XYZ file of C-alpha atoms in Angstrom:
638
model
C 32.882 54.435 -6.998
C 31.449 51.086 -8.052
C 31.180 48.604 -5.238
C 33.217 45.449 -5.595
C 31.748 41.993 -5.347
C 31.891 40.295 -1.950
C 35.201 38.641 -1.110
C 34.172 35.004 -1.709
C 33.455 35.823 -5.370
C 36.160 38.488 -5.745
C 38.828 36.002 -4.636
C 37.771 33.406 -7.213
C 39.023 33.393 -10.783
C 36.577 34.950 -13.262
C 35.236 32.739 -16.056
C 36.888 32.751 -19.482
C 34.022 34.786 -20.938
C 34.761 37.613 -18.503
C 38.241 37.889 -20.018
C 36.851 37.856 -23.535
C 34.539 40.771 -22.689
C 37.322 42.687 -20.942
C 39.653 42.383 -23.939
C 37.000 43.101 -26.584
C 37.307 46.905 -26.591
C 33.592 47.115 -25.805
C 32.355 44.300 -28.091
C 34.567 45.158 -31.086
C 37.289 42.540 -31.287
C 37.832 39.980 -32.626
C 34.442 40.279 -34.407
C 35.434 43.412 -36.367
C 38.545 41.705 -37.730
C 37.045 38.279 -38.394
C 33.977 39.556 -40.276
C 36.410 40.759 -42.961
C 38.049 37.350 -43.339
C 36.992 34.931 -46.069
C 36.054 32.081 -43.719
C 32.847 30.164 -43.010
C 32.873 30.752 -39.273
C 34.209 32.785 -36.335
C 36.669 31.731 -33.638
C 35.427 30.772 -30.178
C 36.224 34.200 -28.705
C 34.402 36.011 -31.489
C 31.385 33.715 -31.126
C 30.979 34.817 -27.501
C 30.937 38.478 -28.529
C 28.784 37.888 -31.596
C 25.901 37.118 -29.244
C 25.858 40.732 -28.038
C 25.330 41.744 -31.667
C 22.295 39.461 -31.903
C 23.687 36.364 -33.587
C 24.553 32.766 -32.700
C 26.926 30.656 -34.764
C 25.285 27.301 -35.448
C 25.908 24.012 -37.225
C 23.125 22.305 -39.155
C 23.521 18.794 -37.836
C 21.231 17.386 -40.522
C 23.896 18.310 -43.075
C 26.891 17.142 -41.063
C 29.162 14.796 -43.030
C 31.859 12.757 -41.319
C 35.320 14.042 -42.108
C 34.095 17.362 -43.494
C 33.792 20.809 -41.938
C 30.658 21.573 -39.950
C 27.783 23.128 -41.866
C 28.241 26.571 -40.306
C 25.393 29.048 -40.435
C 24.093 31.878 -38.311
C 20.908 32.670 -36.473
C 19.952 36.346 -36.212
C 17.546 37.511 -33.508
C 15.790 40.847 -33.583
C 15.152 43.050 -30.569
C 11.587 44.389 -30.585
C 10.562 46.005 -27.272
C 6.960 45.103 -26.536
C 6.979 42.913 -29.659
C 6.602 45.867 -32.052
C 7.414 45.089 -35.696
C 6.694 48.041 -38.032
C 5.409 47.035 -41.489
C 8.614 48.191 -43.193
C 10.692 45.974 -40.894
C 8.442 42.960 -41.390
C 8.779 43.158 -45.178
C 12.555 43.512 -44.823
C 12.736 40.411 -42.600
C 10.582 38.448 -45.040
C 12.965 39.387 -47.857
C 16.113 38.658 -45.825
C 14.756 35.185 -44.972
C 14.501 34.432 -48.686
C 17.705 36.103 -49.846
C 20.047 35.017 -47.060
C 18.159 32.609 -44.770
C 16.243 29.349 -44.953
C 13.016 30.961 -46.279
C 11.344 30.986 -42.862
C 10.935 33.404 -39.965
C 10.512 32.228 -36.407
C 8.598 34.197 -33.800
C 10.397 33.801 -30.468
C 9.078 33.446 -26.918
C 10.468 36.932 -26.169
C 8.477 38.769 -28.845
C 11.184 38.962 -31.496
C 11.936 37.205 -34.759
C 14.739 34.783 -35.538
C 16.242 34.212 -38.989
C 18.038 30.913 -39.525
C 20.489 29.615 -42.095
C 22.442 32.811 -42.816
C 26.010 32.318 -44.063
C 28.916 34.317 -42.621
C 29.509 36.103 -45.928
C 25.922 37.429 -45.796
C 25.771 38.296 -42.097
C 26.801 41.938 -42.465
C 24.336 42.587 -45.297
C 21.517 40.945 -43.320
C 22.141 42.985 -40.161
C 22.519 46.208 -42.141
C 19.201 45.543 -43.895
C 17.470 45.049 -40.534
C 18.896 48.270 -39.056
C 18.126 50.290 -42.190
C 14.498 49.170 -41.974
C 13.765 50.325 -38.415
C 14.995 47.187 -36.669
C 17.913 46.056 -34.516
C 19.617 42.897 -33.322
C 21.823 44.685 -30.765
C 21.446 43.085 -27.336
C 19.015 40.403 -28.490
C 21.536 37.901 -27.070
C 24.591 38.110 -24.824
C 25.347 39.096 -21.213
C 23.069 42.095 -21.331
C 19.456 43.180 -21.006
C 17.541 41.178 -23.605
C 14.327 42.190 -25.387
C 11.960 43.960 -22.957
C 8.560 42.278 -23.140
C 5.067 43.729 -22.710
C 1.503 42.487 -23.281
C 0.885 42.594 -27.049
C -2.811 43.549 -26.893
C -3.314 46.989 -28.523
C -6.159 48.160 -26.271
C -6.432 51.877 -27.028
C -9.148 52.418 -24.387
C -7.075 50.889 -21.565
C -4.257 53.311 -20.745
C -2.354 50.786 -18.630
C -1.565 48.809 -21.821
C -0.233 51.931 -23.516
C 1.952 52.654 -20.476
C 3.333 49.112 -20.618
C 4.353 49.629 -24.256
C 5.864 53.041 -23.533
C 7.972 51.906 -20.603
C 9.061 48.676 -22.285
C 10.543 50.825 -25.048
C 12.062 53.349 -22.650
C 13.706 50.716 -20.448
C 15.041 48.967 -23.544
C 16.588 52.291 -24.585
C 17.945 52.956 -21.087
C 19.776 49.621 -21.015
C 20.862 49.510 -24.644
C 24.651 49.197 -25.064
C 26.274 52.581 -25.657
C 29.368 51.173 -27.373
C 29.675 52.206 -31.026
C 30.865 48.695 -31.948
C 27.552 47.568 -33.446
C 27.311 50.379 -35.984
C 31.046 50.373 -36.717
C 31.066 46.690 -37.611
C 27.744 46.213 -39.386
C 27.062 49.663 -40.895
C 30.603 50.967 -41.353
C 30.099 53.517 -38.597
C 26.862 55.036 -39.882
C 24.256 55.048 -37.136
C 20.797 54.504 -38.561
C 18.267 57.304 -38.454
C 15.969 56.644 -35.517
C 13.536 58.463 -33.293
C 15.005 60.996 -30.864
C 15.666 59.364 -27.498
C 13.371 60.281 -24.627
C 15.166 63.059 -22.672
C 14.181 61.431 -19.355
C 15.827 58.174 -20.426
C 18.975 59.946 -21.582
C 19.233 61.846 -18.299
C 18.580 58.702 -16.257
C 21.401 56.840 -17.983
C 23.925 59.405 -16.790
C 22.462 60.035 -13.349
C 24.652 58.481 -10.668
C 22.508 56.764 -8.056
C 25.024 55.936 -5.334
C 27.256 53.794 -7.520
C 24.935 52.742 -10.337
C 27.016 54.617 -12.939
C 30.586 53.862 -13.980
C 32.176 57.207 -14.833
C 34.527 57.791 -17.776
C 33.431 54.510 -19.338
C 31.995 53.848 -22.789
C 29.305 51.807 -21.027
C 28.093 53.932 -18.071
C 25.644 51.299 -16.795
C 27.308 48.043 -17.862
C 31.005 48.835 -17.563
C 33.802 46.892 -19.222
C 32.449 43.439 -18.305
C 28.727 44.000 -18.981
C 26.428 41.693 -16.972
C 27.410 38.316 -15.433
C 24.793 36.646 -17.680
C 21.698 37.551 -19.686
C 19.161 39.788 -17.964
C 15.455 39.616 -18.861
C 12.854 42.307 -18.190
C 9.144 42.690 -18.840
C 6.515 45.356 -18.171
C 2.931 44.212 -17.707
C -0.421 45.328 -16.315
C -2.338 43.970 -13.305
C -3.892 40.604 -14.082
C -2.200 40.066 -17.475
C 0.313 37.211 -17.565
C 0.687 37.051 -21.342
C 4.420 37.651 -20.717
C 5.202 34.862 -18.207
C 6.116 37.548 -15.670
C 7.351 35.105 -13.021
C 10.113 33.847 -15.335
C 11.825 37.253 -15.675
C 14.851 38.676 -13.881
C 12.871 41.907 -13.421
C 9.163 42.569 -13.905
C 7.431 45.945 -13.615
C 3.650 46.011 -13.160
C 1.924 49.248 -14.186
C -0.131 50.805 -11.368
C -2.691 53.476 -12.349
C -5.205 55.508 -10.349
C -8.972 55.466 -10.835
C -8.651 57.995 -13.654
C -6.262 55.717 -15.531
C -3.247 57.921 -14.847
C 0.111 56.281 -14.219
C 1.189 56.363 -10.572
C 4.032 53.853 -10.373
C 5.130 50.252 -10.671
C 5.149 47.093 -8.574
C 8.455 45.253 -8.819
C 9.158 41.521 -9.063
C 12.713 40.166 -9.355
C 14.614 36.888 -9.415
C 12.768 34.719 -11.914
C 14.596 32.428 -14.317
C 14.167 28.967 -15.808
C 17.528 27.774 -17.153
C 18.990 24.696 -15.460
C 21.250 21.720 -16.181
C 20.379 18.018 -15.883
C 22.116 16.358 -12.957
C 23.226 19.691 -11.475
C 20.904 20.237 -8.539
C 22.541 23.585 -7.803
C 20.860 24.834 -10.993
C 17.094 25.240 -10.863
C 14.066 27.076 -12.166
C 12.804 29.858 -9.901
C 9.815 32.194 -9.770
C 10.314 35.940 -9.298
C 9.618 37.432 -5.845
C 7.688 40.633 -5.077
C 10.207 43.314 -4.063
C 8.172 46.486 -3.593
C 6.712 49.534 -5.314
C 8.149 52.772 -6.732
C 6.532 55.953 -8.008
C 6.705 56.567 -11.755
C 9.380 59.266 -11.402
C 11.708 56.722 -9.799
C 11.252 53.859 -12.229
C 14.483 54.330 -14.191
C 16.517 54.690 -11.008
C 15.090 51.485 -9.508
C 15.826 49.606 -12.739
C 19.416 50.871 -12.640
C 19.712 49.943 -8.948
C 18.595 46.358 -9.607
C 20.834 46.051 -12.664
C 23.794 47.463 -10.700
C 23.203 45.004 -7.854
C 23.372 42.074 -10.248
C 26.258 43.660 -12.175
C 28.384 44.085 -9.042
C 27.354 41.073 -6.950
C 26.338 38.468 -9.515
C 28.629 35.436 -9.860
C 31.244 36.028 -12.571
C 33.168 32.815 -11.867
C 30.539 30.130 -12.508
C 28.260 30.952 -15.437
C 25.765 28.323 -14.300
C 25.336 30.337 -11.106
C 25.435 33.795 -12.688
C 21.769 34.743 -13.071
C 20.004 37.148 -10.694
C 17.788 34.301 -9.420
C 20.812 32.684 -7.734
C 21.894 35.940 -6.110
C 18.425 36.453 -4.618
C 18.184 32.792 -3.654
C 21.575 32.944 -1.897
C 20.976 36.294 -0.202
C 17.258 36.188 0.462
C 14.802 38.877 -0.621
C 15.426 41.163 2.376
C 19.194 41.390 1.869
C 18.693 41.895 -1.859
C 16.177 44.684 -1.258
C 18.558 46.369 1.197
C 21.372 46.392 -1.366
C 19.043 47.694 -4.083
C 17.907 50.481 -1.742
C 21.538 51.450 -1.162
C 21.972 52.037 -4.899
C 18.479 53.558 -5.145
C 19.172 56.036 -2.335
C 15.960 55.514 -0.367
C 13.623 52.754 0.809
C 11.395 50.944 -1.658
C 7.701 51.365 -0.862
C 5.395 48.482 0.067
C 4.095 46.247 -2.729
C 0.614 47.254 -3.935
C -2.210 44.638 -3.951
C -2.707 42.934 -7.303
C -5.456 40.762 -8.799
C -4.743 37.176 -9.780
C -2.716 36.932 -12.978
C -4.272 35.133 -15.944
C -2.823 33.992 -19.258
C -4.279 35.527 -22.453
C -3.293 34.865 -26.064
C -5.509 37.507 -27.789
C -6.122 35.341 -30.863
C -8.873 36.017 -33.382
C -10.679 39.268 -34.191
C -10.990 41.817 -31.381
C -12.058 45.421 -30.839
C -9.109 47.573 -29.796
C -11.236 50.307 -28.225
C -10.983 53.139 -30.753
C -13.246 51.809 -33.465
C -10.495 49.774 -35.111
C -9.795 46.034 -34.889
C -6.873 43.772 -34.140
C -6.340 40.199 -35.290
C -4.307 37.578 -33.444
C -2.986 34.824 -35.713
C -1.738 31.538 -34.284
C 1.687 30.470 -35.565
C 2.384 26.846 -34.701
C 5.749 26.769 -32.887
C 6.349 30.303 -34.159
C 7.498 29.090 -37.592
C 6.388 31.424 -40.400
C 6.691 29.353 -43.564
C 5.051 28.228 -46.777
C 4.444 24.482 -46.890
C 2.100 22.823 -49.354
C -1.348 24.431 -49.269
C -0.467 26.226 -46.014
C 1.123 29.499 -47.161
C 1.431 31.525 -43.968
C 4.538 33.446 -45.020
C 2.963 34.571 -48.292
C -0.300 35.488 -46.554
C 1.373 37.667 -43.927
C 3.526 39.423 -46.529
C 0.501 40.159 -48.732
C -1.470 41.594 -45.792
C 1.411 43.882 -44.771
C 2.007 45.009 -48.359
C -1.680 45.744 -48.972
C -2.712 47.274 -45.633
C 0.599 48.560 -44.141
C -0.336 47.209 -40.708
C 1.933 47.266 -37.658
C 2.550 43.969 -35.848
C 2.956 42.970 -32.218
C 4.561 39.585 -31.575
C 3.369 37.634 -28.536
C 5.321 35.649 -25.969
C 3.512 32.517 -27.147
C 5.090 32.750 -30.620
C 1.998 34.249 -32.236
C 1.384 37.507 -34.125
C -1.106 40.366 -33.853
C -2.043 42.779 -36.646
C -3.586 45.956 -35.269
C -5.023 49.354 -36.277
C -7.225 47.514 -38.784
C -10.066 49.501 -40.341
C -13.328 47.526 -39.964
C -13.986 47.706 -43.702
C -10.670 45.889 -44.321
C -11.703 42.825 -42.324
C -13.283 40.902 -45.193
C -10.361 41.474 -47.554
C -7.901 40.264 -44.900
C -10.045 37.188 -44.253
C -10.075 36.435 -47.992
C -6.261 36.611 -48.144
C -5.912 34.274 -45.176
C -8.465 31.849 -46.591
C -6.761 31.829 -49.994
C -3.497 30.722 -48.378
C -4.975 28.182 -45.968
C -4.545 30.281 -42.802
C -7.305 30.349 -40.186
C -8.460 33.413 -38.256
C -10.856 31.637 -35.874
C -9.058 30.395 -32.740
C -11.989 28.135 -31.827
C -11.012 25.938 -34.788
C -7.457 25.408 -33.533
C -6.812 22.176 -31.641
C -6.529 23.549 -28.063
C -3.456 21.459 -27.265
C -1.744 23.097 -30.239
C -3.062 26.581 -29.424
C -1.447 26.704 -25.992
C 1.704 24.686 -26.751
C 5.235 25.970 -27.320
C 8.478 24.360 -28.438
C 12.030 25.602 -28.955
C 13.803 25.084 -32.329
C 16.266 22.442 -30.967
C 17.656 20.165 -33.692
C 19.184 20.541 -36.181
C 20.609 24.025 -35.565
C 20.763 24.645 -31.803
C 24.126 23.562 -30.476
C 22.694 22.840 -27.029
C 19.915 20.524 -28.206
C 20.048 16.936 -26.973
C 16.976 15.838 -28.923
C 14.105 17.075 -31.086
C 11.554 19.688 -30.039
C 9.945 21.841 -32.764
C 9.942 18.973 -35.261
C 8.693 16.470 -32.685
C 5.917 18.340 -30.888
C 3.232 18.123 -33.632
C 3.335 14.333 -33.484
C 3.526 14.327 -29.683
C 0.453 16.559 -29.386
C -1.484 14.393 -31.820
C -0.683 11.306 -29.758
C -1.672 13.089 -26.533
C -4.982 14.104 -28.128
C -5.634 10.541 -29.339
C -4.960 9.237 -25.829
C -7.281 11.799 -24.228
C -9.992 10.880 -26.717
C -9.506 7.179 -25.994
C -10.106 7.567 -22.262
C -13.048 9.935 -22.597
C -11.397 13.339 -22.145
C -12.222 14.657 -25.605
C -12.791 18.245 -24.483
C -9.770 18.417 -22.164
C -6.704 20.530 -22.935
C -3.776 21.998 -21.020
C -0.509 23.868 -21.494
C 2.174 21.645 -23.080
C 5.711 22.850 -23.682
C 8.725 21.052 -25.119
C 12.443 21.784 -25.262
C 15.387 19.921 -26.718
C 17.540 20.599 -23.646
C 17.109 21.766 -20.034
C 17.872 25.458 -20.684
C 14.167 26.246 -20.816
C 13.850 28.467 -23.906
C 10.152 27.565 -24.367
C 9.604 28.045 -20.602
C 8.668 24.384 -19.959
C 8.945 24.651 -16.179
C 5.765 26.743 -16.057
C 3.678 24.288 -18.119
C 1.058 21.813 -16.935
C 2.840 19.081 -18.921
C 6.378 19.581 -20.205
C 8.894 17.470 -22.090
C 12.517 18.522 -21.509
C 15.138 16.836 -23.683
C 17.355 14.518 -21.622
C 18.775 12.065 -24.217
C 18.261 11.258 -27.916
C 14.516 10.639 -28.418
C 13.988 10.906 -24.640
C 12.641 13.551 -22.288
C 12.403 14.485 -18.662
C 8.685 14.979 -17.884
C 7.477 17.861 -15.698
C 3.955 18.096 -14.276
C 1.901 20.454 -12.160
C 2.412 23.951 -13.514
C -0.516 26.361 -13.586
C -2.730 26.995 -16.645
C -1.850 30.674 -16.104
C 1.910 30.024 -15.709
C 1.974 31.317 -12.127
C 3.362 28.155 -10.475
C 6.419 26.024 -11.214
C 5.991 22.501 -12.490
C 8.069 19.722 -10.899
C 10.077 16.869 -12.481
C 8.026 13.666 -12.449
C 10.337 11.314 -14.342
C 13.931 11.701 -15.499
C 13.851 9.871 -18.826
C 10.893 8.937 -21.002
C 11.535 7.541 -24.479
C 8.995 8.967 -26.907
C 7.890 5.450 -27.900
C 6.608 4.941 -24.347
C 4.497 8.110 -24.290
C 1.057 6.473 -24.280
C 1.782 3.796 -21.685
C 3.347 6.444 -19.445
C 0.622 9.099 -19.702
C -2.459 6.871 -19.790
C -2.610 6.035 -16.059
C -1.968 9.697 -15.168
C -4.804 10.886 -17.405
C -7.148 8.156 -16.138
C -6.400 9.137 -12.525
C -7.045 12.773 -13.462
C -10.414 11.816 -14.972
C -11.425 9.797 -11.905
C -10.200 12.079 -9.123
C -10.273 15.657 -10.374
C -12.456 18.295 -8.748
C -15.117 20.097 -10.773
C -13.475 22.119 -13.584
C -10.007 21.460 -12.105
C -7.234 21.798 -14.660
C -4.687 19.048 -15.257
C -1.830 21.082 -13.805
C -3.827 22.067 -10.714
C -4.832 18.416 -10.209
C -1.226 17.180 -10.362
C -0.142 19.880 -7.916
C -2.995 19.172 -5.474
C -2.926 15.376 -5.516
C 0.875 15.069 -5.407
C 3.299 12.822 -7.252
C 3.266 10.041 -4.647
C -0.450 9.501 -5.192
C -0.027 9.607 -8.985
C 2.793 7.060 -8.873
C 0.819 4.763 -6.574
C -2.152 4.796 -8.939
C 0.062 4.274 -12.002
C 1.874 1.318 -10.386
C -1.322 -0.753 -10.197
C -2.987 0.531 -13.366
C -3.691 -2.016 -16.092
C -4.623 -0.569 -19.477
C -7.717 -2.151 -20.956
C -8.991 -2.075 -24.499
C -12.662 -1.484 -25.220
C -13.341 -5.250 -25.169
C -11.486 -5.703 -21.862
C -8.393 -7.304 -23.345
C -4.940 -5.932 -22.733
C -4.005 -3.575 -25.501
C -0.563 -2.402 -26.586
C 0.248 0.456 -28.893
C 2.691 0.006 -31.741
C 4.909 2.690 -33.235
C 5.925 3.149 -36.862
C 8.486 5.765 -37.900
C 7.958 7.777 -41.100
C 10.387 9.667 -43.299
C 10.231 13.434 -42.751
C 8.906 14.127 -46.263
C 6.205 11.429 -45.901
C 5.163 12.803 -42.517
C 4.946 16.359 -43.938
C 2.786 15.218 -46.860
C 0.572 13.159 -44.517
C 0.091 16.168 -42.250
C -0.760 18.422 -45.219
C -3.413 16.002 -46.527
C -4.854 15.432 -43.038
C -5.238 19.181 -42.518
C -6.837 19.692 -45.924
C -9.352 16.887 -45.251
C -9.927 17.744 -41.603
C -9.025 14.216 -40.471
C -6.513 12.905 -37.884
C -3.317 11.572 -39.433
C -3.874 8.251 -37.668
C -7.209 7.833 -39.457
C -5.650 8.530 -42.868
C -2.847 6.033 -42.256
C -5.310 3.364 -41.089
C -7.548 3.895 -44.146
C -4.573 3.776 -46.525
C -3.172 0.582 -44.998
C -6.564 -1.142 -44.993
C -6.948 -0.342 -48.701
C -3.397 -1.576 -49.344
C -4.016 -4.899 -47.584
C -7.285 -5.379 -49.475
C -5.411 -4.954 -52.759
C -2.869 -7.564 -51.649
C -5.617 -10.113 -51.155
């Protein structure tokens, strides 16, 4: 018997989406009917269900014409537990992007790929091609467990990393929807050939842990209404925060003995970053330590936590529906008690852990078995060919020639692994031929550690630019740091076009969160290792005022930091009152002592792209190229 939600929630009217799920026949209708119709888009009800199948309906606002229908297109998101992309799947995605999409792939912050620009008439063919090439989009979006993350580093001599991969896959399988809707709609009922499911996982899905299972239901774990909202899980190893573990609904940390054998898992729960401007009841939150379980109990504890959120999460107010709000409202002790009721026994005490650090694993590395792996930086996750920079072609050629598996990272990068040492030179030659670097020391550090969400023109939630804006923002930040004598300084910068937090800005040292057209809320004080929340410093900064706003903060940082103190740690230690006091009396001075103002000039998108391409090919800042060109122009005038 499944426990009902407490009376205050049970007595309130469920949200509209709850009704859509209830009436969908387990995610079938109206998607199954509307995919057969000769229209450019789905109805509102179908759009809500389409998310469970891995797709968002979008409108390209760049192509919007007054009085005409929206420019409807679809984003597809793949589900790749632990970031695994087999070579066959990668080549299929590359082809789908060209045949049906906008000729680009986008690595996500949850270790999957997104395809943009797909038309409704091509959606079924695109999904079928993904499934028939060892991939899936099922559960990549929607009120369900999303892609299960794990550290992407393929260390073959460190068993804890292999355990993280194994259990990320197993938990993804455990919580995968059991409804046949996905295969009925997109593959005409033919389930793709896949590896045999782990018998332990299959048994765990049916095992009733004091109310975790809903009997005689097509979805034994989720039930008719699935989860109140999305549910995010990661598996990591002690000390490795390459997965932003504190931002997850549920994190499992692999615990091994001295012989490297798996003993169990530490559990964190209640992280989440989505929020809404002006709604103080919505907030970013770090996950709390809950306890420890032995390895034999891991699937049952996962089910117990999922069942607690399933049965007690808020289904009336979707802004208050994530697990973080349940734990915040209840407190950790009450939450643990309820989980233990489903689990059937007490959770053990949390095991000691080392400090977590962020790693990006870029460049060439030994993987511990004589082979190599190569981490390639993908700026903002966008795999594309543009001018002399031919990343998409380079990656395709490497996969075709060497048949290498891929692990995507949570920082929108990509790792090739199982590379034979004698293949290294040939791979380097391919990358060099297409203008792609393999040496992370040559990447501008601000760019290396930055992330941005796609935002405009396709995301319906975007208030302002993000992916298209951040290259120019980072260049201006670098120029400002150079101006005040902080040439070697860098920190974690993240940018989003809205407050929902898809690029995890609330864990950054400096974050720009879209708050109005061309304007951003600014957050400061996160940790370089993403283990502490940033805080909102100002509500609305127009991008034209970036330099005058940041200069006094950076100058104060230069004057008052401790030895080797990072920017985020400085802002957290010194406090915003002290920063504001310093900034209020700060007077910017030029090199000659005179007041200096900075002027802004806007460029057309195609001019900016060409300028960036030339600057990269010549190894010069764009500002320098523009200055040189204008000086030559003015000389010709005279």
